[in-house]
Short mmCIF file of C-alpha atoms in Angstrom, two decimals:
data_model
loop_
_atom_site.label_atom_id
_atom_site.label_comp_id
_atom_site.label_asym_id
_atom_site.label_seq_id
_atom_site.Cartn_x
_atom_site.Cartn_y
_atom_site.Cartn_z
CA UNK A 13 86.82 37.19 -57.96
CA UNK A 14 83.42 37.98 -59.88
CA UNK A 15 83.69 34.98 -62.29
CA UNK A 16 83.40 37.43 -65.21
CA UNK A 17 86.22 37.36 -68.09
CA UNK A 18 89.17 39.52 -67.81
CA UNK A 19 89.28 41.97 -70.54
CA UNK A 20 92.68 44.45 -70.70
CA UNK A 21 92.28 47.62 -72.64
CA UNK A 22 95.93 48.58 -73.31
CA UNK A 23 95.00 51.94 -74.77
CA UNK A 24 92.01 54.49 -73.31
CA UNK A 25 89.37 54.00 -75.47
CA UNK A 26 85.92 55.91 -74.85
CA UNK A 27 84.06 56.58 -71.96
CA UNK A 28 81.02 54.65 -73.09
CA UNK A 29 83.22 51.55 -74.44
CA UNK A 30 84.75 51.32 -70.80
CA UNK A 31 81.33 51.65 -68.86
CA UNK A 32 79.58 48.90 -71.41
CA UNK A 33 82.78 46.78 -70.89
CA UNK A 34 82.78 46.83 -67.23
CA UNK A 35 79.08 45.47 -67.31
CA UNK A 36 79.98 41.84 -68.65
CA UNK A 37 83.82 41.87 -67.75
CA UNK A 38 86.60 42.51 -65.00
CA UNK A 39 88.08 45.19 -67.01
CA UNK A 40 92.10 46.12 -66.58
CA UNK A 41 92.61 49.63 -67.79
CA UNK A 42 96.28 50.69 -68.66
CA UNK A 43 96.01 54.42 -67.31
CA UNK A 44 99.19 55.52 -68.81
CA UNK A 45 97.73 55.14 -72.50
CA UNK A 46 101.39 54.03 -74.39
CA UNK A 47 101.33 51.52 -76.61
CA UNK A 48 101.72 48.08 -75.10
CA UNK A 49 105.12 46.62 -75.64
CA UNK A 50 105.70 43.15 -76.29
CA UNK A 51 106.77 42.01 -72.82
CA UNK A 52 103.52 43.49 -71.19
CA UNK A 53 101.41 41.99 -74.19
CA UNK A 54 102.90 38.80 -72.89
CA UNK A 55 102.48 39.32 -69.45
CA UNK A 56 99.00 40.73 -69.51
CA UNK A 57 98.36 37.25 -71.53
CA UNK A 58 98.72 35.65 -68.06
CA UNK A 59 96.23 37.95 -66.43
CA UNK A 60 93.45 38.41 -68.97
CA UNK A 61 90.96 35.99 -70.97
CA UNK A 62 90.67 38.65 -73.57
CA UNK A 63 92.43 41.78 -75.03
CA UNK A 64 91.07 44.87 -76.86
CA UNK A 65 94.34 46.36 -78.80
CA UNK A 66 94.58 48.97 -81.10
CA UNK A 67 96.87 48.64 -84.18
CA UNK A 68 99.55 50.00 -81.98
CA UNK A 69 100.01 46.81 -80.19
CA UNK A 70 102.13 44.41 -82.38
CA UNK A 71 101.33 40.66 -82.28
CA UNK A 72 104.38 39.75 -83.96
CA UNK A 73 104.60 35.54 -84.20
CA UNK A 74 107.50 36.07 -81.54
CA UNK A 75 105.02 37.78 -79.02
CA UNK A 76 102.32 35.14 -80.28
CA UNK A 77 104.84 32.36 -79.55
CA UNK A 78 105.22 33.83 -75.69
CA UNK A 79 101.45 34.15 -75.18
CA UNK A 80 99.90 32.46 -72.04
CA UNK A 81 97.41 29.74 -72.73
CA UNK A 82 94.96 31.91 -70.71
CA UNK A 83 94.40 34.40 -73.28
CA UNK A 84 91.88 33.41 -75.57
CA UNK A 85 90.61 35.86 -77.78
CA UNK A 86 91.84 39.55 -78.86
CA UNK A 87 89.23 41.62 -79.99
CA UNK A 88 91.14 44.83 -82.13
CA UNK A 89 89.65 48.11 -81.73
CA UNK A 90 90.54 48.78 -85.43
CA UNK A 91 89.79 47.46 -89.11
CA UNK A 92 93.18 47.01 -90.07
CA UNK A 93 95.01 43.90 -89.52
CA UNK A 94 98.54 44.36 -90.28
CA UNK A 95 99.78 44.69 -86.65
CA UNK A 96 98.54 40.83 -86.06
CA UNK A 97 100.26 37.78 -87.14
CA UNK A 98 97.02 36.16 -88.29
CA UNK A 99 98.39 32.64 -88.82
CA UNK A 100 100.33 32.51 -85.58
CA UNK A 101 97.38 33.20 -83.79
CA UNK A 102 95.37 30.62 -85.52
CA UNK A 103 97.73 28.23 -84.76
CA UNK A 104 97.50 28.87 -80.69
CA UNK A 105 93.84 28.61 -81.31
CA UNK A 106 93.37 32.39 -80.18
CA UNK A 107 90.38 34.20 -82.09
CA UNK A 108 91.09 37.23 -83.52
CA UNK A 109 88.37 40.20 -84.68
CA UNK A 110 88.57 43.54 -85.61
CA UNK A 111 86.12 46.34 -86.32
CA UNK A 112 85.05 46.85 -90.01
CA UNK A 113 81.76 49.28 -91.31
CA UNK A 114 81.91 51.40 -88.47
CA UNK A 115 84.69 53.58 -89.28
CA UNK A 116 84.33 53.84 -92.92
CA UNK A 117 82.35 57.10 -93.03
CA UNK A 118 84.97 58.86 -90.82
CA UNK A 119 87.97 57.73 -92.73
CA UNK A 120 86.55 58.62 -95.84
CA UNK A 121 85.75 62.25 -94.72
CA UNK A 122 89.24 62.50 -93.58
CA UNK A 123 90.54 61.42 -97.00
CA UNK A 124 88.47 64.48 -98.76
CA UNK A 125 89.72 66.59 -96.69
CA UNK A 126 93.32 65.62 -97.38
CA UNK A 127 92.34 65.76 -100.86
CA UNK A 128 91.00 69.17 -100.81
CA UNK A 129 93.77 70.34 -98.38
CA UNK A 130 96.29 69.54 -100.80
CA UNK A 131 94.71 70.91 -103.92
CA UNK A 132 94.12 73.87 -102.37
CA UNK A 133 97.15 74.84 -100.75
CA UNK A 134 95.69 74.90 -97.05
CA UNK A 135 99.40 74.47 -95.49
CA UNK A 136 100.39 77.59 -97.48
CA UNK A 137 96.96 79.43 -96.91
CA UNK A 138 96.89 78.50 -93.20
CA UNK A 139 100.21 79.86 -92.29
CA UNK A 140 99.96 83.07 -94.15
CA UNK A 141 96.75 84.04 -92.06
CA UNK A 142 98.02 82.38 -89.07
CA UNK A 143 101.82 84.43 -88.84
CA UNK A 144 100.35 87.88 -90.25
CA UNK A 145 101.99 87.59 -93.43
CA UNK A 146 98.65 87.99 -95.64
CA UNK A 147 99.39 91.18 -97.02
CA UNK A 148 98.05 91.26 -100.89
CA UNK A 149 95.72 89.73 -103.11
CA UNK A 150 95.84 89.21 -106.95
CA UNK A 151 94.59 86.95 -109.83
CA UNK A 152 97.74 84.72 -109.26
CA UNK A 153 97.73 84.32 -105.47
CA UNK A 154 97.27 81.00 -103.68
CA UNK A 155 96.04 79.25 -107.03
CA UNK A 156 95.61 75.62 -106.33
CA UNK A 157 93.98 72.32 -108.51
CA UNK A 158 90.23 72.07 -109.06
CA UNK A 159 88.93 68.88 -107.64
CA UNK A 160 85.01 69.57 -108.77
CA UNK A 161 84.88 67.70 -112.34
CA UNK A 162 88.51 66.14 -112.00
CA UNK A 163 89.55 62.38 -112.44
CA UNK A 164 89.73 60.59 -109.55
CA UNK A 165 91.70 57.26 -109.05
CA UNK A 166 91.03 55.26 -106.21
CA UNK A 167 92.84 52.14 -105.12
CA UNK A 168 90.66 49.57 -103.12
CA UNK A 169 87.10 49.85 -103.36
CA UNK A 170 86.13 48.19 -100.04
CA UNK A 171 83.97 49.74 -97.38
CA UNK A 172 86.12 52.96 -97.06
CA UNK A 173 87.03 53.20 -101.08
CA UNK A 174 83.14 53.11 -101.63
CA UNK A 175 82.48 55.45 -99.16
CA UNK A 176 84.96 57.95 -100.31
CA UNK A 177 83.90 57.58 -103.83
CA UNK A 178 80.11 58.57 -102.72
CA UNK A 179 81.44 61.56 -101.36
CA UNK A 180 83.52 62.51 -104.15
CA UNK A 181 80.58 62.17 -106.33
CA UNK A 182 79.02 65.38 -104.67
CA UNK A 183 81.83 66.90 -106.58
CA UNK A 184 81.27 65.82 -110.07
CA UNK A 185 84.36 63.83 -109.75
CA UNK A 186 84.82 61.15 -112.48
CA UNK A 187 85.56 58.02 -110.38
CA UNK A 188 87.88 55.19 -111.93
CA UNK A 189 88.96 52.40 -109.43
CA UNK A 190 91.35 49.05 -109.26
CA UNK A 191 90.28 46.53 -106.77
CA UNK A 192 91.24 42.87 -106.88
CA UNK A 193 87.89 42.29 -108.55
CA UNK A 194 85.05 44.45 -110.18
CA UNK A 195 82.38 45.16 -108.05
CA UNK A 196 78.64 44.37 -108.84
CA UNK A 197 77.13 47.11 -110.86
CA UNK A 198 74.82 48.04 -107.55
CA UNK A 199 77.99 48.85 -105.76
CA UNK A 200 80.12 50.10 -108.68
CA UNK A 201 77.16 53.25 -109.51
CA UNK A 202 79.52 54.05 -112.58
CA UNK A 203 82.73 54.10 -111.75
CA UNK A 204 85.37 52.74 -113.96
CA UNK A 205 86.67 49.50 -113.34
CA UNK A 206 90.77 49.00 -113.98
CA UNK A 207 91.98 45.61 -114.25
CA UNK A 208 95.48 46.87 -112.93
CA UNK A 209 96.81 49.96 -111.07
CA UNK A 210 99.06 50.68 -114.37
CA UNK A 211 95.70 51.22 -116.14
CA UNK A 212 94.34 53.49 -113.54
CA UNK A 213 97.06 55.78 -112.68
CA UNK A 214 97.59 57.84 -116.11
CA UNK A 215 93.73 58.77 -115.63
CA UNK A 216 94.11 59.74 -112.08
CA UNK A 217 94.16 63.51 -111.74
CA UNK A 218 93.73 62.68 -107.79
CA UNK A 219 94.77 59.26 -106.65
CA UNK A 220 93.52 57.74 -103.33
CA UNK A 221 94.41 54.69 -101.50
CA UNK A 222 91.72 52.70 -99.41
CA UNK A 223 93.65 49.05 -99.72
CA UNK A 224 94.94 47.03 -96.38
CA UNK A 225 98.91 47.00 -95.69
CA UNK A 226 99.88 43.20 -96.78
CA UNK A 227 103.24 41.84 -97.95
CA UNK A 228 102.14 42.25 -101.57
CA UNK A 229 101.08 45.97 -101.18
CA UNK A 230 104.30 47.13 -99.28
CA UNK A 231 105.63 50.00 -101.52
CA UNK A 232 102.81 49.71 -103.91
CA UNK A 233 103.45 53.37 -104.83
CA UNK A 234 106.94 53.64 -105.87
CA UNK A 235 109.01 55.59 -108.44
CA UNK A 236 107.66 53.95 -111.23
CA UNK A 237 103.97 54.29 -110.66
CA UNK A 238 104.22 58.03 -109.36
CA UNK A 239 105.58 58.56 -112.96
CA UNK A 240 102.34 56.86 -114.73
CA UNK A 241 100.21 59.76 -113.17
CA UNK A 242 99.31 62.88 -114.82
CA UNK A 243 101.73 65.73 -114.34
CA UNK A 244 100.18 67.74 -111.52
CA UNK A 245 98.43 64.91 -109.89
CA UNK A 246 98.01 65.29 -106.29
CA UNK A 247 98.18 61.74 -104.25
CA UNK A 248 96.37 60.94 -101.35
CA UNK A 249 96.90 58.31 -98.41
CA UNK A 250 94.81 57.61 -95.75
CA UNK A 251 94.95 53.80 -95.25
CA UNK A 252 98.66 52.67 -94.36
CA UNK A 253 102.18 54.20 -94.50
CA UNK A 254 103.47 50.99 -95.70
CA UNK A 255 102.05 51.60 -99.13
CA UNK A 256 104.20 53.82 -100.08
CA UNK A 257 108.06 54.20 -100.87
CA UNK A 258 108.49 57.87 -98.86
CA UNK A 259 111.57 58.27 -101.23
CA UNK A 260 109.98 57.99 -104.40
CA UNK A 261 107.23 60.32 -103.08
CA UNK A 262 109.79 62.98 -102.09
CA UNK A 263 111.00 62.60 -105.38
CA UNK A 264 107.60 63.20 -107.21
CA UNK A 265 107.15 66.25 -105.14
CA UNK A 266 110.44 67.85 -105.48
CA UNK A 267 110.60 67.18 -109.06
CA UNK A 268 106.85 69.10 -109.77
CA UNK A 269 105.77 65.84 -110.88
CA UNK A 270 102.87 65.91 -107.96
CA UNK A 271 101.15 69.16 -107.46
CA UNK A 272 100.74 68.08 -103.60
CA UNK A 273 100.10 65.30 -101.57
CA UNK A 274 97.89 64.55 -98.42
CA UNK A 275 98.59 62.25 -95.94
CA UNK A 276 97.49 60.40 -92.64
CA UNK A 277 99.53 57.80 -92.10
CA UNK A 278 103.58 57.19 -92.79
CA UNK A 279 106.25 54.32 -92.52
CA UNK A 280 106.89 55.88 -88.83
CA UNK A 281 104.13 56.11 -86.44
CA UNK A 282 104.06 58.16 -84.54
CA UNK A 283 106.29 60.44 -85.75
CA UNK A 284 106.09 60.87 -89.59
CA UNK A 285 108.64 61.65 -91.83
CA UNK A 286 110.85 64.86 -91.14
CA UNK A 287 111.37 65.45 -94.61
CA UNK A 288 107.75 65.88 -95.87
CA UNK A 289 107.70 69.25 -93.63
CA UNK A 290 109.85 70.84 -95.97
CA UNK A 291 107.40 70.88 -98.67
CA UNK A 292 104.41 73.38 -97.84
CA UNK A 293 102.40 71.25 -100.67
CA UNK A 294 102.18 67.86 -98.51
CA UNK A 295 99.12 68.53 -96.00
CA UNK A 296 99.76 66.34 -92.79
CA UNK A 297 97.45 64.83 -90.17
CA UNK A 298 98.58 62.06 -87.48
CA UNK A 299 96.64 59.29 -88.23
CA UNK A 300 93.22 60.32 -87.13
CA UNK A 301 91.26 59.09 -89.76
CA UNK A 302 88.65 57.47 -87.62
CA UNK A 303 89.11 59.89 -84.93
CA UNK A 304 85.23 61.24 -83.96
CA UNK A 305 83.52 60.62 -81.04
CA UNK A 306 80.92 58.67 -82.82
CA UNK A 307 83.32 56.53 -84.45
CA UNK A 308 85.20 55.85 -81.49
CA UNK A 309 82.10 54.14 -79.58
CA UNK A 310 80.77 52.26 -82.80
CA UNK A 311 84.38 50.89 -83.04
CA UNK A 312 84.32 49.88 -79.49
CA UNK A 313 80.86 48.84 -79.07
CA UNK A 314 81.83 46.52 -82.31
CA UNK A 315 84.57 45.20 -80.47
CA UNK A 316 82.75 44.37 -77.38
CA UNK A 317 79.84 42.86 -79.98
CA UNK A 318 82.63 40.28 -80.75
CA UNK A 319 83.56 39.51 -77.20
CA UNK A 320 80.11 38.85 -76.10
CA UNK A 321 79.41 36.55 -78.69
CA UNK A 322 82.69 34.58 -78.20
CA UNK A 323 82.09 34.29 -74.70
CA UNK A 324 78.32 33.46 -75.21
CA UNK A 325 79.78 30.10 -77.09
CA UNK A 326 78.91 31.67 -80.34
CA UNK A 327 81.24 32.46 -83.65
CA UNK A 328 81.98 36.59 -83.48
CA UNK A 329 80.57 38.22 -86.68
CA UNK A 330 84.09 39.32 -87.54
CA UNK A 331 86.30 36.71 -86.84
CA UNK A 332 89.33 35.95 -89.18
#
């Protein structure tokens, strides 16, 4: 034995992250790169002092109750924490951290892609060219919804929401937002604060979600709230699938209430919702908001920073 703490990596993280981890830890890498099951997590808790899971590994209260006392810290390779029962982990004196800040720009970039793709009918257009079906043009051909100068509603003005707002300002969008509390003027940067979601929705030609999934935000967007959006609005979700009542979204798309939607996350992952595939005005991606090489390295390094601090006897920067 080397005397180093043992670290389990249930998923294949970046090569740079693995190389750095091996300097300070005895690393166990799961080569299959499949989500860790409850039984695997419990079994590995008897072999590892630390884990670096992703949002695909679920630490429910039942799993936490079965964890071996050897496990001391879960350094998540994610910013979202809805896969962890934080109170249950704290009750077992297991430290939990995440990776804020470092994925904000990448996720905001993808939200912008989703918004533009849904607004400018990317699914229809790409399919026409790829299948060789593009054989005509007219002023009425492939007319979409203009983003520039439109009103943008943002639900959740945390790090990602603010990064998205910064990019939207480049399109001269009029920015409105709902947040649990109003931002200081220096962070608000002219955006209009709304005390309720109900106040925000009617002025949102485009609506983008950037809030966490919590028991309070499950099905945040439901039939009633979709109905409050302007006719022909575009809806974007790059946060969590749990935020959306997917049946209500399908109804809003099918009725023409919404001009389109851009989605990077779904209730069921992996897989998504097959019913969405019937609509060409729903632009979908497989939950890849933070999937850039630069961001994956940064996420891994941030998780390792938290581990290094913990094993040095310090409080990790991102501890919950």
